[in-house]
Structures are given as structure tokens and as C-alpha cells.
XYZ file of C-alpha atoms in Angstrom:
720
model
C 0.000 0.000 0.000
C 1.392 3.431 -0.935
C 1.563 6.383 1.440
C -1.385 8.713 1.002
C -0.572 11.660 -1.238
C -0.755 15.094 0.398
C -3.921 17.121 0.010
C -3.873 19.134 -3.237
C -4.911 22.774 -3.234
C -8.672 23.250 -2.943
C -8.924 24.945 -6.346
C -6.742 23.968 -9.285
C -6.213 25.675 -12.615
C -4.693 24.540 -15.884
C -1.322 26.028 -16.738
C -0.890 28.310 -19.720
C 1.371 26.935 -22.436
C 1.657 27.613 -26.138
C 0.402 24.566 -28.056
C 2.278 23.141 -31.032
C 1.080 24.388 -34.385
C 1.120 21.895 -37.232
C 2.389 23.017 -40.586
C -0.362 23.904 -43.027
C 0.352 22.425 -46.443
C -2.075 23.771 -49.052
C -4.261 20.985 -50.427
C -7.887 20.431 -51.349
C -10.282 17.512 -51.586
C -13.068 17.413 -54.165
C -15.932 14.932 -53.997
C -19.426 15.046 -55.497
C -18.864 18.603 -56.710
C -17.771 19.859 -53.274
C -14.259 21.150 -52.684
C -12.860 21.411 -49.151
C -9.526 22.656 -47.874
C -7.337 19.864 -46.545
C -4.174 21.595 -45.391
C -3.679 19.135 -42.514
C -4.146 16.078 -44.703
C -0.421 15.330 -44.565
C -0.896 14.141 -40.960
C -2.665 11.071 -42.336
C 0.658 9.880 -43.772
C 2.261 8.233 -40.761
C 5.626 7.925 -42.481
C 5.931 11.710 -42.826
C 9.039 12.702 -40.832
C 7.267 15.749 -39.387
C 4.515 13.714 -37.709
C 6.399 12.154 -34.795
C 7.976 15.462 -33.649
C 4.503 17.030 -33.688
C 3.072 14.204 -31.575
C 5.971 14.468 -29.128
C 5.362 18.220 -28.885
C 1.656 17.615 -28.246
C 2.462 15.231 -25.408
C 4.917 17.728 -23.931
C 2.237 20.424 -24.166
C -0.152 18.126 -22.289
C 2.489 17.689 -19.575
C 2.848 21.449 -19.261
C -0.871 22.307 -19.178
C -1.682 19.526 -16.716
C 1.335 20.112 -14.461
C -0.619 22.042 -11.765
C -2.948 19.039 -11.477
C -0.147 16.686 -10.407
C -1.033 16.843 -6.681
C -4.614 15.850 -7.512
C -3.445 13.148 -9.925
C -1.225 11.766 -7.168
C -4.117 11.871 -4.720
C -6.551 10.071 -7.033
C -3.952 7.487 -8.024
C -3.431 6.881 -4.314
C -7.178 6.465 -3.814
C -7.303 3.894 -6.611
C -4.470 1.908 -5.056
C -5.920 2.191 -1.554
C -9.206 0.716 -2.763
C -7.640 -2.016 -4.901
C -6.519 -5.365 -3.556
C -3.295 -5.573 -5.497
C -2.496 -9.128 -4.387
C -5.496 -10.971 -5.757
C -6.595 -14.296 -7.241
C -9.201 -15.122 -9.838
C -11.684 -17.923 -9.177
C -10.134 -21.239 -10.300
C -11.884 -22.893 -13.226
C -11.540 -26.394 -14.557
C -10.451 -27.545 -17.978
C -9.825 -31.261 -18.225
C -7.475 -32.512 -15.516
C -6.424 -29.060 -14.287
C -7.763 -25.996 -12.484
C -6.603 -22.647 -13.835
C -6.394 -19.251 -12.161
C -4.706 -15.876 -12.569
C -2.888 -13.956 -9.870
C -1.830 -10.338 -9.474
C 0.985 -9.263 -7.174
C 1.524 -5.865 -5.627
C 4.129 -4.000 -7.645
C 3.674 -6.140 -10.769
C 1.763 -4.654 -13.692
C 0.503 -7.842 -15.286
C -1.160 -11.122 -14.367
C 0.538 -14.436 -13.591
C -1.304 -17.510 -14.882
C -1.162 -20.742 -12.870
C -2.762 -24.161 -12.560
C -3.227 -27.024 -10.091
C -4.231 -30.637 -10.758
C -7.819 -31.811 -10.318
C -8.444 -34.008 -7.288
C -10.538 -36.359 -9.383
C -13.410 -36.668 -6.885
C -15.463 -33.622 -7.859
C -14.132 -31.537 -4.965
C -11.855 -29.263 -6.986
C -8.063 -28.961 -7.127
C -5.822 -31.307 -5.150
C -5.758 -29.896 -1.602
C -2.550 -28.047 -0.720
C -1.099 -28.585 -4.199
C 1.271 -25.774 -5.067
C 0.178 -23.861 -8.167
C 2.449 -24.188 -11.195
C 3.105 -21.000 -13.161
C 2.338 -21.553 -16.831
C 2.692 -17.953 -18.065
C 3.967 -14.815 -16.350
C 2.922 -11.764 -18.324
C 5.400 -9.637 -16.368
C 8.266 -11.705 -17.779
C 6.845 -11.305 -21.287
C 6.659 -7.536 -20.790
C 10.277 -7.098 -19.721
C 12.044 -4.668 -22.034
C 8.821 -3.622 -23.758
C 6.583 -0.591 -23.179
C 3.433 -2.545 -23.973
C 2.028 -6.067 -23.648
C -1.218 -7.658 -24.707
C -2.159 -11.305 -25.222
C -4.321 -11.987 -28.263
C -4.432 -15.764 -27.737
C -4.026 -17.898 -24.604
C -5.322 -21.405 -25.201
C -4.552 -24.717 -23.492
C -4.379 -27.817 -25.710
C -6.948 -30.594 -25.267
C -4.343 -32.901 -23.704
C -3.453 -30.174 -21.184
C 0.277 -30.090 -21.952
C 0.648 -27.197 -24.387
C -0.164 -23.493 -24.164
C -0.565 -21.422 -27.315
C -0.177 -17.705 -26.682
C 0.126 -14.680 -28.945
C 1.968 -11.510 -27.919
C 1.580 -7.888 -29.043
C 4.353 -5.570 -27.863
C 3.341 -2.233 -29.408
C -0.463 -2.031 -29.497
C -0.703 -2.709 -33.227
C -2.741 -5.890 -32.583
C -0.394 -7.845 -34.858
C 0.758 -10.711 -32.644
C 3.513 -13.295 -32.622
C 2.099 -16.758 -31.923
C 4.121 -19.070 -29.695
C 3.603 -22.480 -28.070
C 4.863 -23.484 -24.612
C 5.470 -27.040 -23.419
C 3.952 -27.128 -19.928
C 5.916 -30.232 -18.998
C 9.191 -28.307 -19.197
C 8.059 -24.681 -19.127
C 10.056 -24.030 -22.305
C 8.698 -22.638 -25.543
C 8.686 -24.897 -28.575
C 10.204 -23.812 -31.849
C 7.131 -21.889 -33.001
C 7.067 -18.149 -33.781
C 4.401 -17.156 -36.299
C 4.133 -13.435 -37.032
C 1.234 -11.185 -38.007
C -1.352 -13.269 -36.159
C -4.781 -11.898 -35.220
C -7.261 -13.026 -32.582
C -8.994 -16.416 -32.603
C -7.567 -19.902 -32.293
C -8.558 -23.564 -32.301
C -6.584 -26.657 -31.301
C -6.797 -29.963 -33.130
C -8.506 -32.576 -30.947
C -5.273 -34.583 -30.565
C -3.180 -31.464 -29.736
C -0.930 -32.069 -32.759
C -1.712 -28.782 -34.440
C -4.030 -25.800 -34.546
C -5.837 -23.229 -36.681
C -5.187 -19.494 -36.523
C -5.785 -16.248 -38.450
C -3.437 -13.707 -40.034
C -3.796 -10.070 -41.045
C -3.699 -8.434 -44.466
C -1.801 -5.148 -45.059
C -4.825 -3.141 -43.854
C -4.860 -5.034 -40.512
C -7.922 -7.085 -41.495
C -8.031 -10.731 -40.385
C -8.408 -12.395 -43.776
C -6.726 -15.809 -43.792
C -7.124 -19.002 -41.769
C -4.210 -21.422 -41.602
C -3.521 -24.799 -40.023
C -0.160 -25.551 -38.414
C 1.247 -28.867 -37.234
C 3.838 -28.956 -34.480
C 7.246 -29.861 -35.845
C 6.689 -28.122 -39.178
C 8.354 -24.859 -40.158
C 8.453 -22.674 -36.989
C 7.408 -19.503 -38.820
C 4.454 -21.181 -40.506
C 5.927 -21.276 -44.030
C 4.594 -24.823 -44.519
C 1.161 -24.147 -43.041
C -1.917 -24.953 -45.085
C -4.193 -22.105 -46.112
C -7.707 -23.186 -45.133
C -9.527 -20.024 -46.200
C -8.798 -16.628 -47.693
C -11.444 -13.894 -47.778
C -10.797 -11.443 -50.662
C -13.727 -9.104 -49.938
C -12.394 -6.187 -47.878
C -15.724 -5.842 -46.068
C -15.379 -9.223 -44.359
C -13.292 -10.394 -41.396
C -12.513 -13.996 -40.545
C -12.567 -15.433 -37.040
C -11.674 -18.861 -35.625
C -12.797 -20.650 -32.470
C -13.108 -24.154 -31.059
C -16.467 -25.575 -30.070
C -16.942 -26.405 -26.394
C -17.565 -30.006 -27.465
C -14.007 -30.130 -28.793
C -15.137 -31.746 -32.037
C -15.272 -28.726 -34.338
C -13.316 -25.619 -35.177
C -15.607 -22.908 -36.521
C -14.599 -20.249 -39.011
C -16.853 -17.201 -39.094
C -16.614 -14.879 -42.088
C -18.544 -11.704 -41.309
C -19.128 -8.171 -42.443
C -21.242 -5.705 -40.486
C -24.471 -7.167 -41.914
C -23.655 -10.535 -43.496
C -21.971 -13.724 -42.341
C -21.182 -17.262 -43.375
C -19.949 -20.307 -41.497
C -17.228 -22.828 -42.313
C -16.420 -25.907 -40.218
C -13.205 -27.821 -39.619
C -13.255 -31.319 -38.142
C -11.034 -30.923 -35.069
C -10.130 -34.624 -35.400
C -8.787 -34.081 -38.938
C -7.753 -30.470 -39.477
C -5.609 -31.612 -42.396
C -8.856 -32.160 -44.328
C -9.473 -28.410 -44.410
C -12.648 -26.364 -44.025
C -16.154 -27.090 -45.308
C -18.750 -24.429 -46.051
C -21.728 -25.082 -43.776
C -23.864 -21.949 -44.172
C -23.191 -19.729 -47.211
C -23.487 -15.969 -47.033
C -26.691 -14.262 -48.037
C -26.623 -10.483 -48.090
C -28.026 -9.011 -44.904
C -28.279 -12.341 -43.073
C -26.161 -12.874 -39.961
C -25.575 -16.278 -38.395
C -23.609 -17.562 -35.406
C -23.474 -21.179 -34.300
C -22.922 -23.459 -31.312
C -22.244 -27.158 -31.824
C -24.150 -29.898 -30.005
C -23.866 -33.494 -31.203
C -25.158 -33.699 -34.748
C -26.851 -30.277 -34.486
C -25.787 -26.698 -35.004
C -27.748 -24.227 -32.879
C -28.033 -21.025 -34.885
C -28.748 -17.431 -33.867
C -29.760 -15.484 -36.949
C -31.716 -12.482 -38.167
C -33.059 -14.359 -41.186
C -36.599 -12.916 -41.402
C -36.189 -11.959 -37.727
C -35.179 -8.354 -36.988
C -34.278 -9.071 -33.358
C -32.944 -12.555 -34.216
C -34.303 -16.003 -33.436
C -32.815 -19.341 -32.398
C -32.902 -22.349 -34.723
C -31.110 -25.636 -35.049
C -29.939 -27.400 -38.179
C -28.379 -30.797 -38.890
C -24.610 -30.637 -38.774
C -24.362 -32.723 -41.931
C -26.677 -30.478 -43.971
C -27.389 -27.049 -42.472
C -29.100 -25.555 -45.523
C -31.887 -23.065 -44.759
C -34.713 -25.459 -45.556
C -33.656 -27.753 -42.683
C -33.636 -25.136 -39.918
C -35.930 -25.985 -36.988
C -37.204 -23.136 -34.761
C -36.275 -23.227 -31.070
C -37.049 -19.642 -29.962
C -39.158 -17.780 -32.527
C -38.607 -14.131 -33.259
C -40.125 -11.850 -30.650
C -39.900 -8.140 -31.482
C -38.178 -6.269 -28.676
C -36.308 -9.320 -27.367
C -32.924 -9.372 -29.049
C -31.263 -12.804 -29.063
C -27.549 -12.115 -28.869
C -25.957 -15.570 -28.725
C -26.167 -19.178 -27.551
C -23.839 -21.517 -25.644
C -24.191 -25.292 -25.818
C -23.485 -27.760 -23.022
C -24.077 -31.496 -22.859
C -27.511 -31.177 -21.225
C -28.438 -27.499 -21.571
C -28.397 -24.425 -23.744
C -27.680 -20.965 -22.336
C -29.167 -18.183 -24.456
C -27.949 -14.578 -24.185
C -30.655 -11.979 -24.790
C -31.559 -8.338 -24.346
C -35.026 -7.346 -23.225
C -36.344 -4.113 -21.780
C -32.972 -2.498 -22.395
C -31.151 -4.974 -20.149
C -29.090 -8.110 -20.739
C -30.619 -11.463 -19.813
C -29.782 -15.165 -19.646
C -32.167 -18.009 -20.438
C -31.515 -21.685 -19.692
C -33.127 -24.406 -21.815
C -33.173 -27.983 -20.542
C -31.782 -30.193 -23.279
C -34.431 -32.849 -22.607
C -36.895 -30.687 -24.536
C -34.607 -30.809 -27.574
C -34.163 -34.560 -27.890
C -35.148 -36.378 -31.072
C -34.883 -35.569 -34.748
C -38.252 -33.912 -35.234
C -38.699 -30.179 -34.716
C -39.213 -29.600 -30.984
C -42.630 -28.433 -29.837
C -42.235 -24.720 -29.078
C -44.514 -24.888 -26.044
C -42.371 -27.713 -24.654
C -39.216 -25.661 -25.234
C -40.810 -22.691 -23.478
C -41.838 -24.889 -20.549
C -38.265 -26.201 -20.309
C -36.829 -22.666 -20.287
C -35.983 -20.494 -17.317
C -34.855 -16.854 -17.223
C -32.268 -15.890 -14.618
C -33.200 -12.902 -12.429
C -31.084 -10.073 -11.010
C -31.658 -7.370 -8.372
C -30.374 -4.116 -9.886
C -32.274 -1.820 -12.220
C -29.293 -1.698 -14.571
C -26.368 -4.081 -14.809
C -23.852 -5.892 -17.002
C -23.782 -9.645 -17.595
C -21.150 -11.788 -19.235
C -20.352 -15.453 -19.618
C -17.514 -16.688 -17.433
C -14.870 -19.408 -17.702
C -17.065 -22.327 -18.796
C -14.693 -24.675 -20.593
C -16.201 -27.993 -19.522
C -18.723 -29.619 -21.859
C -20.420 -32.110 -19.561
C -21.421 -29.929 -16.620
C -24.543 -28.423 -15.127
C -22.685 -25.508 -13.548
C -22.626 -22.220 -15.418
C -20.444 -19.292 -14.427
C -21.116 -15.705 -15.315
C -20.083 -12.213 -14.289
C -22.423 -9.568 -12.925
C -21.892 -5.931 -11.968
C -23.717 -2.639 -11.781
C -22.793 0.974 -11.132
C -22.720 0.208 -7.395
C -22.098 -3.571 -7.346
C -18.453 -4.588 -7.863
C -17.663 -7.244 -10.422
C -19.064 -10.530 -9.145
C -18.495 -14.109 -10.310
C -21.623 -16.219 -9.881
C -22.214 -19.900 -10.541
C -25.645 -21.362 -11.157
C -26.622 -25.005 -11.231
C -28.541 -25.196 -14.482
C -30.517 -28.204 -13.287
C -31.625 -26.930 -9.860
C -31.364 -23.141 -10.170
C -29.161 -22.932 -7.089
C -26.852 -19.922 -7.342
C -23.677 -19.217 -5.381
C -21.368 -16.237 -5.342
C -17.797 -17.374 -5.930
C -16.090 -13.988 -5.731
C -16.731 -10.281 -5.677
C -13.976 -7.852 -6.559
C -12.729 -6.507 -3.223
C -13.014 -2.762 -2.697
C -10.807 -1.846 0.235
C -11.244 1.002 2.664
C -14.638 2.315 3.707
C -16.553 1.442 0.525
C -20.222 0.824 1.235
C -22.653 0.473 -1.700
C -25.407 1.910 0.504
C -23.628 5.281 0.270
C -24.577 5.468 -3.407
C -27.730 5.113 -5.441
C -28.483 4.286 -9.033
C -31.446 5.112 -11.213
C -32.550 4.843 -14.796
C -34.291 7.839 -16.341
C -35.591 8.530 -19.828
C -34.587 11.599 -21.810
C -36.896 12.772 -24.620
C -35.011 13.222 -27.887
C -35.891 15.873 -30.436
C -38.114 13.434 -32.351
C -39.868 12.230 -29.185
C -37.869 9.015 -28.789
C -37.119 8.255 -25.148
C -33.408 7.644 -24.555
C -32.509 5.549 -21.486
C -29.905 7.042 -19.151
C -28.266 5.142 -16.278
C -27.200 7.240 -13.277
C -25.055 6.852 -10.177
C -24.532 9.396 -7.424
C -24.138 9.675 -3.685
C -27.163 8.523 -1.717
C -27.619 12.026 -0.316
C -27.616 13.681 -3.732
C -30.210 16.440 -4.004
C -31.985 17.304 -7.244
C -31.140 20.978 -6.810
C -29.413 21.604 -10.148
C -26.032 22.297 -8.563
C -23.960 19.130 -9.044
C -21.314 18.489 -11.688
C -22.000 15.654 -14.131
C -19.844 13.317 -16.218
C -21.920 11.849 -19.053
C -20.475 8.810 -20.844
C -21.703 7.348 -24.144
C -20.719 5.203 -27.144
C -23.612 4.560 -29.542
C -22.255 2.518 -32.467
C -21.856 -1.001 -33.912
C -24.828 -2.266 -31.853
C -22.508 -2.363 -28.832
C -24.377 -1.980 -25.556
C -22.740 0.166 -22.881
C -24.345 -1.553 -19.917
C -23.712 -0.130 -16.415
C -20.388 -1.317 -14.998
C -18.545 -0.863 -11.722
C -15.355 1.178 -11.511
C -13.076 1.677 -8.539
C -11.576 4.888 -10.013
C -15.083 6.303 -10.524
C -15.580 6.354 -6.746
C -13.159 9.291 -6.686
C -15.741 11.238 -8.693
C -18.821 10.101 -6.812
C -17.292 10.789 -3.399
C -16.603 14.372 -4.494
C -20.252 14.900 -5.399
C -20.014 14.279 -9.136
C -22.961 12.537 -10.792
C -22.010 9.840 -13.307
C -24.350 8.903 -16.144
C -24.404 6.728 -19.243
C -26.563 7.852 -22.159
C -27.658 4.768 -24.101
C -28.032 6.630 -27.380
C -29.264 5.201 -30.661
C -26.626 3.346 -32.618
C -25.892 1.092 -29.651
C -27.602 -2.215 -29.019
C -29.298 -1.526 -25.708
C -32.860 -1.518 -27.024
C -32.586 -4.094 -29.805
C -31.728 -4.125 -33.486
C -34.054 -1.258 -34.440
C -32.299 0.959 -31.857
C -29.030 0.236 -33.612
C -30.395 0.799 -37.100
C -31.893 4.134 -36.044
C -28.384 5.380 -35.244
C -26.301 4.223 -38.217
C -25.839 5.114 -41.882
C -28.035 8.113 -42.792
C -29.658 7.981 -39.321
C -26.302 8.440 -37.550
C -27.085 12.050 -36.516
C -29.670 10.637 -34.077
C -26.777 9.449 -31.898
C -25.417 12.971 -31.540
C -28.724 14.703 -30.872
C -29.606 11.951 -28.367
C -26.501 12.779 -26.334
C -27.348 16.480 -26.291
C -30.934 15.624 -25.340
C -29.709 13.455 -22.461
C -27.571 16.325 -21.139
C -30.465 18.764 -21.480
C -32.852 16.450 -19.645
C -30.479 15.789 -16.742
C -29.958 19.520 -16.306
C -33.683 20.303 -16.582
C -34.534 17.570 -14.046
C -32.088 18.997 -11.512
C -29.612 16.125 -11.578
C -26.815 18.551 -12.443
C -25.952 22.158 -13.019
C -26.555 23.162 -16.629
C -23.075 24.702 -16.862
C -21.169 21.836 -15.186
C -21.569 18.972 -17.659
C -18.656 16.969 -19.091
C -19.008 14.310 -21.778
C -16.701 11.370 -22.355
C -16.423 8.801 -25.126
C -13.829 6.649 -26.835
C -13.264 5.487 -30.422
C -16.702 5.727 -32.092
C -17.788 7.277 -28.793
C -15.138 9.911 -29.466
C -16.886 10.715 -32.723
C -20.102 10.954 -30.706
C -18.775 13.491 -28.196
C -16.965 15.438 -30.917
C -20.103 15.766 -33.040
C -22.291 16.571 -30.004
C -19.847 19.309 -29.020
C -20.189 20.887 -32.451
C -23.983 20.701 -32.092
C -24.083 22.369 -28.677
C -20.687 23.707 -27.553
C -22.368 25.910 -24.958
C -23.936 22.882 -23.245
C -20.666 21.238 -22.204
C -17.953 22.443 -19.867
C -15.474 19.684 -20.752
C -14.942 16.919 -23.286
C -12.831 13.772 -22.952
C -12.388 12.106 -26.348
C -10.269 8.959 -26.134
C -8.759 7.646 -29.390
C -11.636 9.465 -31.099
C -12.862 8.690 -34.606
C -13.152 12.395 -35.365
C -11.757 12.584 -38.918
C -14.518 10.231 -39.967
C -15.300 11.542 -43.453
C -11.693 11.632 -44.635
C -11.061 8.140 -43.265
C -14.109 6.584 -44.904
C -13.277 8.358 -48.167
C -9.880 6.625 -48.311
C -10.293 3.033 -49.557
C -6.622 2.358 -48.822
C -6.855 3.351 -45.165
C -6.820 0.442 -42.686
C -10.216 -1.212 -42.299
C -12.109 1.436 -44.326
C -14.034 -1.008 -46.517
C -15.279 -2.914 -43.466
C -16.841 0.333 -42.201
C -18.995 1.174 -45.214
C -21.878 -0.967 -43.928
C -21.840 0.964 -40.631
C -21.455 4.542 -41.871
C -22.218 4.303 -45.585
C -19.905 4.760 -48.562
C -19.319 8.462 -49.233
C -17.131 7.615 -52.229
C -20.058 6.390 -54.299
C -23.108 7.847 -52.549
C -23.527 11.645 -52.539
C -26.216 11.498 -49.831
C -23.875 9.607 -47.500
C -21.135 12.092 -48.342
C -23.359 15.041 -47.501
C -24.555 13.444 -44.253
C -21.053 12.607 -43.056
C -19.706 15.979 -44.137
C -22.398 17.577 -41.980
C -21.396 15.705 -38.801
C -17.725 14.707 -39.072
C -16.150 16.586 -36.137
C -13.060 17.935 -37.933
C -15.244 19.274 -40.744
C -17.654 21.126 -38.471
C -15.717 22.821 -35.690
C -17.480 26.100 -35.040
C -16.254 29.466 -33.883
C -16.491 31.069 -30.496
C -16.041 29.513 -27.056
C -15.762 25.707 -26.867
C -15.387 23.393 -23.876
C -12.014 22.437 -22.462
C -10.908 19.330 -24.376
C -8.715 16.365 -23.487
C -8.102 14.112 -26.487
C -5.973 10.974 -26.472
C -4.339 8.917 -29.203
C -2.042 5.947 -29.648
C 0.858 5.988 -32.093
C 0.344 2.326 -33.047
C -3.465 2.339 -33.033
C -4.671 0.159 -35.947
C -8.339 1.111 -35.503
C -8.347 4.911 -35.180
C -5.202 6.442 -36.605
C -3.378 8.864 -34.314
C -3.739 11.510 -37.020
C -7.480 11.804 -36.325
C -7.233 13.446 -32.889
C -4.086 15.270 -34.092
C -6.038 16.987 -36.875
C -9.037 17.629 -34.624
C -7.140 19.444 -31.896
C -5.446 21.626 -34.523
C -8.848 22.583 -35.929
C -10.214 23.283 -32.446
C -7.350 25.632 -31.620
C -7.564 27.279 -35.035
C -11.300 27.988 -35.113
C -12.484 28.281 -31.519
C -11.358 30.525 -28.714
C -9.158 28.468 -26.371
C -8.317 30.284 -23.146
C -6.210 29.459 -20.088
C -9.245 27.933 -18.381
C -10.412 26.138 -21.548
C -7.346 24.666 -23.235
C -7.279 21.971 -25.907
C -4.997 19.147 -24.750
C -3.780 16.115 -26.704
C -2.258 13.260 -24.680
C -0.350 10.892 -26.993
C 0.649 7.348 -26.056
C 3.805 6.870 -28.089
C 4.184 3.207 -27.126
C 0.602 1.942 -27.237
C -2.422 1.439 -29.463
C -6.193 1.650 -29.285
C -6.536 0.526 -25.664
C -4.006 2.909 -24.142
C -1.387 1.812 -21.610
C -1.372 -1.934 -21.007
C 0.126 -2.249 -17.522
C -2.319 -1.691 -14.684
C -0.205 0.938 -12.904
C 0.275 2.974 -16.076
C -3.443 2.656 -16.789
C -4.329 3.800 -13.254
C -2.043 6.816 -13.633
C -3.652 7.807 -16.921
C -7.152 7.372 -15.491
C -6.201 9.447 -12.454
C -5.009 12.167 -14.819
C -8.288 12.045 -16.754
C -10.343 12.282 -13.560
C -8.197 15.155 -12.290
C -8.787 16.902 -15.619
C -12.559 16.452 -15.256
C -12.637 17.647 -11.654
C -10.592 20.719 -12.542
C -12.676 21.555 -15.598
C -15.902 21.147 -13.610
C -14.522 23.288 -10.783
C -14.874 20.587 -8.159
C -12.859 21.220 -5.029
C -9.943 18.804 -5.079
């Protein structure tokens, strides 16, 4: 435990420092009869020798402007550490003959992965058996500024560990294999590997994916141990030439199949590999049909399929493994408008279905006895054999846990809310008995009763009601005086469900209200909610965020002049566009790795991952209406004049998803066109050794989060 940092001054101010000014190189862009100046377009060329010095100058400017906040940053970082149990263990989970767990150690930035042998009598690990370290991420990180694992997969025989390492945040990994008998790595080092992996059933080889030059996972290969270490002899199982599609690989829980998903934003197809004969290659099981999405779980001679085929909010079917053509699909859960079926997991005697209903995630268990036989199951019998799990909070997050065993009735999942720390629960699928295995410790005087959460509905401009999740101190008064931090994302049908955060307590305890606006474009309210915030309807996302801020101020939750908004990636586009819509509404903006040069990026077919984005945003190259819509909301294109909020933008030099040039161009436009002042600076924090996710080590991440919270408290004029 660190010594408590001294009290910072009651009132802090940003320092005054001259920001770097990027060279303007005269250039224009003409599309659909419209010509726009593009004098900062050179920043999009990451090999330009002037870019790195500019980014280094931006980071130095951030240091200078934020320097007076250091005492508060130290204090908040200390609060995070005081509340965090740094020496901690995950809940052990079983796979085959071993129980696996991860451990963190005070002073070490990364996890240590261990295992113990199974006792063999159903009681768990062998009592008093010393854990054996199978992978120490801290050792992998030595000498590197960044570490992330893209793959970590134990072989079916339990004696090999495949793991893939990224050392710069580019998400291009090197795949390695460790012999757990000796602890030494085998002679395997395959470069340019993406996420996804599947072992052969006999542990003799595996399937994996690689990236194309635009960082798109596009090929699936099979590798046999003992062949060329770099993968030069590996068989190519599948190559996807269409730039809109990504490939993904995974092993079925049954261990009998390796699935290959080929998906764009709106279309998917499924290929299968026999895990007992990966040398035979992949077989097309479900061909792509435009606009139809499919995902599968394997059970015996059936594939259980979640699809939107003639089902806006998706339905659950099953199809014979040997012939899964559309005419053989049997309904299991019919389409029900407003209940979005998200996915399905198969176990020997049960199915677990992931859903969304009423704006919240849900889990449904189906007893496999109702699914026996070859004939289509009676839907009323399936319904009678189904049970929905229940939860206490008004808003919460759910996620599947470590469930690697096939023949089990125990299902693990994670649960948390704005005031409930992350909790690992286990439910007996046969009896419904539920036990809590672990809850993330929060040290010190944390008491959830000191806080309250609510869900309110904000009317949008078109009358749509936008759900907003709130957390505040229990004694919070609706007197219109409190500062507010409003978080949002709103894209790709991703749901930003309420989650617990130890660092956030440093805001709540200082009287700040925290809220999440579940704007259109996300998946919170089903597929129609998503579709009403994408393509030509994308502006709904931005006006929804402004409407949520207006409503919270009007209802007295916060002061109308003390609102900060925060979003990352596509959420950075959201807060950037909302700021242009209503700069007077917001006191501060945090835009993390923000997609703010959206039009220019989507106009460049050679930019990484651009083609995959056309089904989310539209194609402004070919469609003048899409061009006009994006040109009207893209943040860098629409920075206004006059006073703007104080801005903290972040970027990662190696970010493969949102190029670092996007926030770099945006902050230059903000300083050029608005009226920055000493109390409303525009700050750009650059991670020169990381990518889209920011710093990878937990201590570096805590420090950066403490800095962000100190920025928000200072901008909102909260006493430190």
C-alpha cells in the first residue's frame, strides 16, 4: 500500500502553455462537386518525418498544461491503489485434468497464470497442491513498453499453451507455443497473427488467423507442431478477398469442431473444420446471403443457430450438422420483437441463451431434454423447459464466465452494476441454485449503501425516449447544482451496460454525478435501436446525447453549466459531433482515441479497415447522400467558432483502428477555429508506445485514469 498523497490545493487551474502548431500544407479535396480545404491532410501519412515530432510536442504540451494538477493526480492514483486489492486471485476454473487461475501481485503490472491438478473426486483442485506457473505476463513484458495477449489457449491434452503476444499495441501478434511439462517454448514463432484460435482434438496442431496489409483478419491457416516454426509450410484453409469481411476462428466447447466465421457488419457465413482431422481443411456449412447474420454453437449432430433471417431481433434455430441448408432449420425460440437474441452456448444437457429485453441483458436456460429427437421440438415444450435468470439491480452488465467444460450443469457468469463490484456467480442449471464465488474486493470504507443508481428517460428531439443510467451519492439532491460526467458510445450495436469502476468512486465521493446515455446506434434496445443510429440515421446518436444532457440539467440532476461528456473510439466521434452541435452545453470533453476525422477516413479506400466500415457509416465515395450526411457531422469538418469546452483528447501511435492523425487533426482545428483560453485549453495526450486501448500495464493505466479524472474535476470546478 502506498503512502497517502498530500492534500492538493482546494482549487486547481490549468497552466498556460503555447500549443504546437502543425504546418499547413495547401491541399484540397473534391468529392461530389464539393471542394474542401485539406491543409492538414499530410498528418494522415504516418511515415511523414514531421509527424512524430509534432506528436511528441503535443504530449509535452499536455504535460505542461496539466502540471498544476499533479497533486490531484497523485491523490486520485493513491485512492485507486488504496481501494484495490493488489495481491489478488481469480476464481479457479476447470479444464480437463487441471484448475486454472490468474494472480496479481503488488508492484507487478501484469497477471501471472497458474494451474493445479484436479483431485478427481469432484471436490476441486488437489488440496494443498502448489500452483504451477504456466505464463507470467510480467516476464513477457520485460524490455517492452506494452504487452497484450491476443491468444491464450490450453491444448486438449493439457500439456501445451498457445499464446500470442503484441508488444506495441498494433494488434499484430507473434504466436508461440509453450510445453507445460518443461516450461520451455517450442520452436514456433508465427508473425502477423490476429485473434482467434482452435486446437486440433489430438493437440498435434491448430488453426489461426493472419492479417492483411490493412490489418484485417483475412486468412485461416492450419499448423502442425514440428513443421516450419514460422508457418511457411502451413496450409491455407480459407482466404477472404472481400475487404468488407473479417474472418474469425474458435473451437467448439464439445471439442469436435473448429468454426470459421466470415462476417461483415451485416452478413456472415460459417465454415467448419473437423477438429479430429484439421488436415482435411474447411467445409462451407452456411453460405453468405446479403443481410443475413448467423452464429453457431455445436451440439452433437446439431448446429444451434442465432440469426436475423426474417427476424429483426434474431431467433434461435437448429440445423443438422451434416446439412445445415436453410430449408432444414428448426425453430427453437421464434422471433419476438423487442427481445434481441444475442448468442447461444451449448453444453451437454443445456443451452444458455444470451438476450436483451427491456434495455437490459438477460440469460435463459433451456433444458436439453426438450430438444431430444430428430423432429422439430414443440415450441410450447421448449418454453416450458426454459428459465430466465433474475437479477436485483435496475441496470447491470452480464457476461459469460470461464465455462470450458462440456459435460457440466454448472454455469459461471459475471455480474456488476454501477454500485455492485464485479461478481463471479455460478448457477446449477438443473436446480437453479446460485452461489457467489467472488466479488472484486473494494478496500477502505466502501459501502454500496452510500450510493444510489437510477434509470431515467430523456426525450429526444423526435420524441424518442433515450434511457440514461445514473449513479450518485445517496444524499444527492436534485437541486441543479452538481457536476456531471456523461459517458456514451452509440455505435456497432454495442451496448454500454452499467459497470462498476473503482476509479469512478473518486468522482462520486466528491459529489459528481455519473451517467451513461444509451443513445441510438448502440444495441441496448434491440436491433431497431441500432439501425436508427447508423448510416443516414447516424445524426440521431449525436442529438440523443445532447438531449440526455439537457434532460439531466432540466430535471435537476446537475448544473446546466457543469456537464462533461466522455467517449472513446466511435464514442469519441459521438462526443466530438455533439460538441459541435451544442458547444455551450458542455464544460469539458474527454475524447479517447476518437474517430473524429470520420469523413476523410471513410473516403480513403486504402486506409486500414475502411471497406469494413462502409456498412456501418455508408460509402461516401459512391453515394452523394452519405457524403453530404457525413460531411455535416464529421467533427473535424464542423468545428465552429467562439467559445468551446475544455478538451482532453488521447491517441495511440500504433493504433490500428483509429489512426493517431485523427485526434491530431481535430485538436489543430479546435485551436484554429475556436477561442481556447487558459481555463479552456485543448490538450492532446499521446501514447507513443501503445495502441487503441491505451497503456497496457495496470499501474500505467491507473495513472492515466487518475489524470483524466483530475482533468474532469478541474474543468468542472470541483474542489480537489
